[in-house]
mmCIF file of C-alpha atoms in Angstrom:
data_model
loop_
_atom_site.group_PDB
_atom_site.id
_atom_site.type_symbol
_atom_site.label_atom_id
_atom_site.label_comp_id
_atom_site.label_asym_id
_atom_site.label_seq_id
_atom_site.Cartn_x
_atom_site.Cartn_y
_atom_site.Cartn_z
ATOM 1 C CA MET A 1 148.263 101.003 73.781
ATOM 2 C CA PHE A 2 146.115 97.586 73.569
ATOM 3 C CA GLN A 3 147.422 94.915 72.880
ATOM 4 C CA LYS A 4 144.899 91.672 72.854
ATOM 5 C CA ARG A 5 145.557 88.349 71.566
ATOM 6 C CA LYS A 6 144.351 86.859 68.394
ATOM 7 C CA THR A 7 142.699 83.455 68.210
ATOM 8 C CA VAL A 8 140.305 81.972 66.349
ATOM 9 C CA ASN A 9 137.156 81.811 69.163
ATOM 10 C CA PRO A 10 139.432 82.705 72.066
ATOM 11 C CA ALA A 11 135.565 81.380 74.938
ATOM 12 C CA GLN A 12 134.968 77.933 73.466
ATOM 13 C CA SER A 13 136.838 74.737 72.006
ATOM 14 C CA VAL A 14 135.246 71.892 70.597
ATOM 15 C CA ILE A 15 135.466 68.247 72.261
ATOM 16 C CA ALA A 16 135.326 64.792 71.170
ATOM 17 C CA LEU A 17 132.520 62.876 73.025
ATOM 18 C CA HIS A 18 130.058 60.111 73.144
ATOM 19 C CA ARG A 19 126.279 60.479 73.218
ATOM 20 C CA HIS A 20 124.021 58.550 75.145
ATOM 21 C CA GLU A 21 120.412 58.887 74.154
ATOM 22 C CA GLY A 22 117.998 56.522 76.046
ATOM 23 C CA LYS A 23 118.329 53.147 74.897
ATOM 24 C CA ASN A 24 120.744 53.659 72.120
ATOM 25 C CA HIS A 25 123.675 52.763 71.473
ATOM 26 C CA PRO A 26 125.910 56.040 72.406
ATOM 27 C CA ARG A 27 127.543 57.659 69.189
ATOM 28 C CA SER A 28 130.375 59.621 69.092
ATOM 29 C CA ALA A 29 129.533 63.421 68.555
ATOM 30 C CA ARG A 30 131.747 66.489 68.492
ATOM 31 C CA ASP A 31 130.114 69.813 71.104
ATOM 32 C CA SER A 32 131.415 73.007 71.975
ATOM 33 C CA VAL A 33 132.694 73.960 75.745
ATOM 34 C CA ALA A 34 133.607 76.976 76.726
ATOM 35 C CA ARG A 35 136.798 77.714 77.682
ATOM 36 C CA GLU A 36 138.402 77.808 80.874
ATOM 37 C CA GLU A 37 141.492 79.520 82.018
ATOM 38 C CA PRO A 38 143.511 81.023 84.187
ATOM 39 C CA LEU A 39 144.882 84.891 83.979
ATOM 40 C CA GLU A 40 147.966 85.903 86.223
ATOM 41 C CA ILE A 41 146.943 89.816 86.440
ATOM 42 C CA ARG A 42 150.445 92.021 86.582
ATOM 43 C CA VAL A 43 150.737 95.932 87.681
ATOM 44 C CA ARG A 44 154.286 97.141 87.699
ATOM 45 C CA GLY A 45 154.726 94.062 87.371
ATOM 46 C CA LYS A 46 154.016 92.280 90.673
ATOM 47 C CA GLY A 47 150.823 89.891 90.593
ATOM 48 C CA ILE A 48 148.558 90.595 92.100
ATOM 49 C CA ALA A 49 145.396 88.638 91.296
ATOM 50 C CA ILE A 50 144.840 85.106 89.314
ATOM 51 C CA THR A 51 141.196 84.099 88.011
ATOM 52 C CA MET A 52 139.579 81.661 86.154
ATOM 53 C CA ARG A 53 138.124 83.370 82.935
ATOM 54 C CA THR A 54 137.283 82.431 79.757
ATOM 55 C CA PRO A 55 139.517 84.065 77.732
ATOM 56 C CA GLY A 56 138.784 87.140 75.860
ATOM 57 C CA ASP A 57 138.800 91.068 76.328
ATOM 58 C CA ASP A 58 140.945 91.207 78.916
ATOM 59 C CA ASP A 59 141.603 94.726 79.075
ATOM 60 C CA GLU A 60 138.766 94.614 80.221
ATOM 61 C CA LEU A 61 138.603 92.272 82.509
ATOM 62 C CA ALA A 62 141.479 93.536 84.732
ATOM 63 C CA SER A 63 140.049 96.917 83.692
ATOM 64 C CA GLY A 64 136.361 96.382 85.946
ATOM 65 C CA PHE A 65 138.674 94.361 88.050
ATOM 66 C CA LEU A 66 141.523 97.278 89.094
ATOM 67 C CA LEU A 67 138.489 100.183 89.737
ATOM 68 C CA SER A 68 136.294 97.756 91.639
ATOM 69 C CA GLU A 69 139.069 97.310 93.394
ATOM 70 C CA GLY A 70 139.647 100.736 94.005
ATOM 71 C CA LEU A 71 142.852 101.257 93.034
ATOM 72 C CA LEU A 72 142.019 103.040 89.407
ATOM 73 C CA HIS A 73 140.070 105.936 88.895
ATOM 74 C CA LYS A 74 140.296 107.927 85.680
ATOM 75 C CA ARG A 75 141.056 105.971 81.852
ATOM 76 C CA SER A 76 144.880 108.089 82.228
ATOM 77 C CA ASP A 77 145.460 105.956 84.933
ATOM 78 C CA ILE A 78 146.655 103.346 82.284
ATOM 79 C CA THR A 79 149.574 104.252 79.540
ATOM 80 C CA GLU A 80 149.589 100.309 78.814
ATOM 81 C CA ILE A 81 147.899 96.748 78.302
ATOM 82 C CA ALA A 82 149.528 93.869 77.644
ATOM 83 C CA HIS A 83 149.579 89.927 77.309
ATOM 84 C CA CYS A 84 153.709 88.772 78.666
ATOM 85 C CA GLU A 85 154.639 86.253 75.759
ATOM 86 C CA VAL A 86 157.877 85.767 77.449
ATOM 87 C CA THR A 87 157.246 82.171 79.464
ATOM 88 C CA GLU A 88 155.582 79.537 78.089
ATOM 89 C CA THR A 89 152.026 80.096 80.419
ATOM 90 C CA ALA A 90 152.665 84.279 79.549
ATOM 91 C CA ALA A 91 152.523 82.818 75.941
ATOM 92 C CA ALA A 92 149.439 81.025 75.922
ATOM 93 C CA GLY A 93 147.964 84.456 76.859
ATOM 94 C CA ASN A 94 146.961 83.667 80.892
ATOM 95 C CA VAL A 95 149.387 86.698 81.866
ATOM 96 C CA LEU A 96 147.921 90.722 81.634
ATOM 97 C CA ASN A 97 151.002 93.655 81.899
ATOM 98 C CA VAL A 98 149.061 96.209 83.532
ATOM 99 C CA PHE A 99 151.007 99.164 82.841
ATOM 100 C CA VAL A 100 149.946 102.413 85.251
ATOM 101 C CA ALA A 101 150.984 106.306 84.000
ATOM 102 C CA PRO A 102 154.659 106.860 86.483
ATOM 103 C CA GLY A 103 152.468 109.965 87.946
ATOM 104 C CA VAL A 104 149.392 107.517 89.966
ATOM 105 C CA SER A 105 150.013 106.440 92.859
ATOM 106 C CA ILE A 106 148.876 103.014 93.280
ATOM 107 C CA ASP A 107 148.166 101.048 97.307
ATOM 108 C CA LEU A 108 148.010 97.385 96.314
ATOM 109 C CA GLU A 109 147.895 96.960 100.981
ATOM 110 C CA LYS A 110 144.215 98.159 99.337
ATOM 111 C CA LEU A 111 143.702 94.457 97.421
ATOM 112 C CA THR A 112 140.883 93.055 99.083
ATOM 113 C CA ARG A 113 141.637 90.216 97.751
ATOM 114 C CA HIS A 114 144.015 86.507 98.009
ATOM 115 C CA VAL A 115 146.420 86.231 95.552
ATOM 116 C CA PHE A 116 143.668 83.192 94.103
ATOM 117 C CA ALA A 117 140.125 83.561 93.300
ATOM 118 C CA SER A 118 137.269 81.676 91.961
ATOM 119 C CA SER A 119 136.312 82.726 89.088
ATOM 120 C CA SER A 120 132.427 80.510 90.376
ATOM 121 C CA CYS A 121 132.489 82.573 93.315
ATOM 122 C CA GLY A 122 134.425 85.698 94.129
ATOM 123 C CA LEU A 123 134.412 86.072 98.118
ATOM 124 C CA CYS A 124 136.144 83.408 98.196
ATOM 125 C CA GLY A 125 138.831 85.026 98.099
ATOM 126 C CA LYS A 126 138.705 87.736 100.559
ATOM 127 C CA ALA A 127 140.603 87.747 102.922
ATOM 128 C CA SER A 128 137.055 88.613 105.234
ATOM 129 C CA ILE A 129 133.835 90.879 104.509
ATOM 130 C CA GLU A 130 134.849 93.558 105.814
ATOM 131 C CA LEU A 131 138.006 94.393 103.948
ATOM 132 C CA VAL A 132 135.077 94.123 100.473
ATOM 133 C CA HIS A 133 133.453 97.240 101.567
ATOM 134 C CA GLN A 134 135.389 99.849 99.373
ATOM 135 C CA HIS A 135 133.272 102.967 100.453
ATOM 136 C CA PHE A 136 132.797 103.605 97.410
ATOM 137 C CA PRO A 137 129.640 107.010 97.966
ATOM 138 C CA PRO A 138 125.882 105.906 96.948
ATOM 139 C CA VAL A 139 124.662 106.471 93.823
ATOM 140 C CA GLN A 140 123.080 109.849 93.629
ATOM 141 C CA SER A 141 121.045 109.361 90.097
ATOM 142 C CA ASP A 142 117.355 110.290 89.667
ATOM 143 C CA THR A 143 117.342 108.325 86.423
ATOM 144 C CA THR A 144 113.865 106.014 85.732
ATOM 145 C CA VAL A 145 112.897 102.769 84.422
ATOM 146 C CA THR A 146 109.200 102.320 82.723
ATOM 147 C CA LEU A 147 107.628 98.062 83.327
ATOM 148 C CA LYS A 148 107.686 98.012 78.976
ATOM 149 C CA THR A 149 111.603 98.457 79.202
ATOM 150 C CA LEU A 150 112.618 95.984 82.432
ATOM 151 C CA LEU A 151 110.790 93.135 80.738
ATOM 152 C CA HIS A 152 112.956 93.172 77.531
ATOM 153 C CA LEU A 153 116.446 93.273 78.543
ATOM 154 C CA PRO A 154 116.448 89.418 79.341
ATOM 155 C CA GLU A 155 115.308 89.087 76.115
ATOM 156 C CA LEU A 156 117.822 92.107 74.754
ATOM 157 C CA LEU A 157 120.877 90.767 76.827
ATOM 158 C CA ARG A 158 119.932 86.491 76.363
ATOM 159 C CA LYS A 159 120.545 87.941 72.157
ATOM 160 C CA GLY A 160 124.027 89.184 72.719
ATOM 161 C CA GLN A 161 125.291 86.005 74.559
ATOM 162 C CA LYS A 162 126.499 84.239 70.875
ATOM 163 C CA THR A 163 128.653 81.896 73.445
ATOM 164 C CA PHE A 164 126.041 80.775 75.089
ATOM 165 C CA SER A 165 123.755 80.082 72.024
ATOM 166 C CA GLU A 166 126.520 77.751 71.958
ATOM 167 C CA THR A 167 127.471 75.859 74.944
ATOM 168 C CA GLY A 168 125.669 76.502 77.212
ATOM 169 C CA GLY A 169 127.437 77.172 80.198
ATOM 170 C CA LEU A 170 128.620 81.164 79.993
ATOM 171 C CA HIS A 171 127.199 84.045 82.263
ATOM 172 C CA GLY A 172 126.034 87.123 80.975
ATOM 173 C CA SER A 173 126.028 90.650 81.631
ATOM 174 C CA ALA A 174 124.487 93.554 79.834
ATOM 175 C CA ILE A 175 124.906 97.125 80.123
ATOM 176 C CA PHE A 176 121.725 98.863 78.572
ATOM 177 C CA ASP A 177 120.435 102.478 78.829
ATOM 178 C CA ALA A 178 117.332 103.915 80.400
ATOM 179 C CA LYS A 179 115.779 103.431 77.832
ATOM 180 C CA GLY A 180 116.426 100.038 76.994
ATOM 181 C CA GLU A 181 119.638 100.809 74.125
ATOM 182 C CA LEU A 182 121.902 97.654 74.809
ATOM 183 C CA LEU A 183 125.282 99.524 75.035
ATOM 184 C CA VAL A 184 127.409 96.070 75.668
ATOM 185 C CA VAL A 185 127.622 92.909 76.568
ATOM 186 C CA ARG A 186 130.089 90.255 78.159
ATOM 187 C CA GLU A 187 130.388 86.574 78.246
ATOM 188 C CA ASP A 188 132.731 84.285 81.753
ATOM 189 C CA VAL A 189 132.451 81.603 83.083
ATOM 190 C CA GLY A 190 132.150 83.315 85.980
ATOM 191 C CA ARG A 191 129.188 85.495 87.027
ATOM 192 C CA HIS A 192 131.715 89.056 88.160
ATOM 193 C CA ASN A 193 134.650 88.057 85.481
ATOM 194 C CA ALA A 194 131.715 89.475 83.160
ATOM 195 C CA VAL A 195 130.622 92.157 85.699
ATOM 196 C CA ASP A 196 133.785 93.339 85.374
ATOM 197 C CA LYS A 197 133.893 92.709 81.928
ATOM 198 C CA VAL A 198 131.079 95.594 80.361
ATOM 199 C CA VAL A 199 132.357 98.134 83.705
ATOM 200 C CA GLY A 200 136.184 97.224 82.126
ATOM 201 C CA TRP A 201 134.735 98.387 78.671
ATOM 202 C CA ALA A 202 132.393 101.442 80.551
ATOM 203 C CA PHE A 203 136.646 101.994 81.967
ATOM 204 C CA LEU A 204 138.589 102.035 78.809
ATOM 205 C CA ASN A 205 135.732 104.111 76.394
ATOM 206 C CA LYS A 206 136.042 107.010 79.064
ATOM 207 C CA LYS A 207 131.947 106.057 79.917
ATOM 208 C CA LEU A 208 131.971 106.577 83.596
ATOM 209 C CA PRO A 209 130.127 107.036 85.962
ATOM 210 C CA LEU A 210 127.274 104.795 84.004
ATOM 211 C CA ASP A 211 124.527 107.249 86.931
ATOM 212 C CA GLN A 212 122.119 106.706 84.272
ATOM 213 C CA HIS A 213 122.539 102.974 82.841
ATOM 214 C CA ILE A 214 120.946 99.773 84.508
ATOM 215 C CA LEU A 215 123.110 96.524 84.831
ATOM 216 C CA MET A 216 121.883 93.374 83.626
ATOM 217 C CA VAL A 217 122.950 89.620 85.353
ATOM 218 C CA SER A 218 121.904 86.072 83.863
ATOM 219 C CA GLY A 219 122.770 84.397 86.987
ATOM 220 C CA ARG A 220 122.005 85.553 90.858
ATOM 221 C CA ALA A 221 122.456 89.652 92.341
ATOM 222 C CA SER A 222 125.962 88.618 95.146
ATOM 223 C CA PHE A 223 126.818 91.375 97.211
ATOM 224 C CA GLU A 224 130.264 91.543 94.748
ATOM 225 C CA ILE A 225 128.024 92.136 91.658
ATOM 226 C CA MET A 226 126.310 95.033 93.750
ATOM 227 C CA GLN A 227 129.983 96.728 94.671
ATOM 228 C CA LYS A 228 131.119 96.637 91.417
ATOM 229 C CA ALA A 229 127.939 97.943 90.165
ATOM 230 C CA LEU A 230 129.010 100.779 92.952
ATOM 231 C CA SER A 231 132.183 101.430 91.252
ATOM 232 C CA ALA A 232 130.658 102.421 88.462
ATOM 233 C CA GLY A 233 128.181 104.089 90.074
ATOM 234 C CA ILE A 234 125.300 101.860 88.569
ATOM 235 C CA PRO A 235 121.568 103.159 89.376
ATOM 236 C CA ILE A 236 120.365 100.053 89.253
ATOM 237 C CA VAL A 237 120.980 96.448 89.144
ATOM 238 C CA ALA A 238 119.017 93.659 86.998
ATOM 239 C CA ALA A 239 118.951 90.247 88.114
ATOM 240 C CA VAL A 240 117.515 86.339 85.953
ATOM 241 C CA SER A 241 117.312 85.026 89.947
ATOM 242 C CA ALA A 242 117.970 85.713 93.284
ATOM 243 C CA PRO A 243 119.360 87.777 95.626
ATOM 244 C CA SER A 244 121.485 87.372 98.356
ATOM 245 C CA SER A 245 120.334 89.275 101.941
ATOM 246 C CA LEU A 246 123.829 91.055 102.085
ATOM 247 C CA ALA A 247 123.419 92.525 98.242
ATOM 248 C CA VAL A 248 120.119 93.202 99.454
ATOM 249 C CA GLU A 249 121.397 95.265 102.791
ATOM 250 C CA PHE A 250 124.112 96.866 100.202
ATOM 251 C CA ALA A 251 121.738 98.128 97.853
ATOM 252 C CA THR A 252 119.973 99.701 100.106
ATOM 253 C CA GLU A 253 122.308 101.035 101.190
ATOM 254 C CA SER A 254 123.709 102.522 98.630
ATOM 255 C CA ASN A 255 120.767 103.891 96.798
ATOM 256 C CA GLN A 256 120.774 101.155 94.063
ATOM 257 C CA THR A 257 117.866 100.003 92.602
ATOM 258 C CA LEU A 258 118.050 96.023 93.075
ATOM 259 C CA ILE A 259 115.496 93.825 90.461
ATOM 260 C CA GLY A 260 115.564 89.494 91.045
ATOM 261 C CA PHE A 261 113.636 87.160 89.180
ATOM 262 C CA LEU A 262 112.995 89.230 86.463
ATOM 263 C CA ARG A 263 112.102 86.925 83.623
ATOM 264 C CA GLY A 264 108.429 86.435 81.368
ATOM 265 C CA LYS A 265 106.206 89.464 82.360
ATOM 266 C CA SER A 266 107.667 89.579 86.508
ATOM 267 C CA PHE A 267 109.943 90.889 88.988
ATOM 268 C CA ASN A 268 111.083 92.071 92.539
ATOM 269 C CA VAL A 269 112.404 95.168 93.461
ATOM 270 C CA TYR A 270 114.864 94.678 97.341
ATOM 271 C CA SER A 271 115.107 97.777 97.927
ATOM 272 C CA HIS A 272 114.360 102.006 96.196
ATOM 273 C CA PRO A 273 111.264 100.395 93.634
ATOM 274 C CA GLU A 274 111.329 104.805 92.848
ATOM 275 C CA ARG A 275 112.938 103.985 89.924
ATOM 276 C CA ILE A 276 110.315 101.651 88.330
ATOM 277 C CA GLN A 277 107.014 103.500 86.564
ATOM 278 C CA LYS A 278 104.437 102.647 86.111
ATOM 279 C CA ASP A 279 103.532 101.699 82.574
ATOM 280 C CA LYS A 280 100.666 104.046 81.385
ATOM 281 C CA THR A 281 98.335 100.464 80.664
ATOM 282 C CA SER A 282 100.099 98.265 82.671
ATOM 283 C CA LYS A 283 98.146 95.533 85.026
ATOM 284 C CA SER A 284 99.674 94.655 88.377
ATOM 285 C CA ARG A 285 101.751 92.586 88.941
ATOM 286 C CA THR A 286 102.354 89.567 91.043
ATOM 287 C CA PRO A 287 106.082 88.476 92.389
ATOM 288 C CA ASN A 288 107.451 85.800 90.280
ATOM 289 C CA ARG A 289 107.876 81.622 92.135
ATOM 290 C CA ARG A 290 111.315 80.676 92.547
ATOM 291 C CA THR A 291 111.381 78.195 89.702
ATOM 292 C CA ASN A 292 113.940 77.069 87.141
ATOM 293 C CA ARG A 293 117.242 79.164 89.058
ATOM 294 C CA ARG A 294 120.269 79.937 86.617
#
């Protein structure tokens, strides 16, 4: 049983502002902005992490986080996820309890984050780079994707980002099958949180492993995003912007295909290009220039 906080529009707020346009006098206006609030995740009553996130789909965020940290392994590990409503902070929907099945052993020493983790850079919350490696086995998948399918993914992701269209302030992540069919899209102020949400969605809906699927992200591809994709068994990760050097190294060693600068009619493939199939009528493409990064 999963209890979600009932809010009309949890992902955004409308605020008053003064708008300046050219030499005209500023005028009063209102605008929608993405909401950012802390979420404390508790397991068996113990607080294990606090992350700044966009409210909404908190059960998926917590599930994806715990999976990628190696604390959960299968759907039956969780019996319930519910917001705590005891204290003032909890009553605001910012404390989430994850109830684990009695027979499940949870080793919190495996947790590689500090108690506080920034939504913008998950790695900043890591004790050390060595503790990040959780030794998920490399992907074993023969999935391939066509050029035509890949080139359509950014547009499909953007169409699914409803709150981004209103605020311009959220990262997006989406899971597609190899034919480009959208399974799920989630948004968050933190790019790692957005990935946790789609991975958590798959976990809670018993769709893991995602070894025949593609992860698409609206920003850059970091090491931690590749790690989270690997925890879900995802063989292909595509990003609108650049990957980091460690992300490329991790993808190579994990048998993951990493695609960057996927925008317009071009993209770069940084690892395992054998999963990219040319369309029958496709022409050679040149690497995209590194401009207009998000």
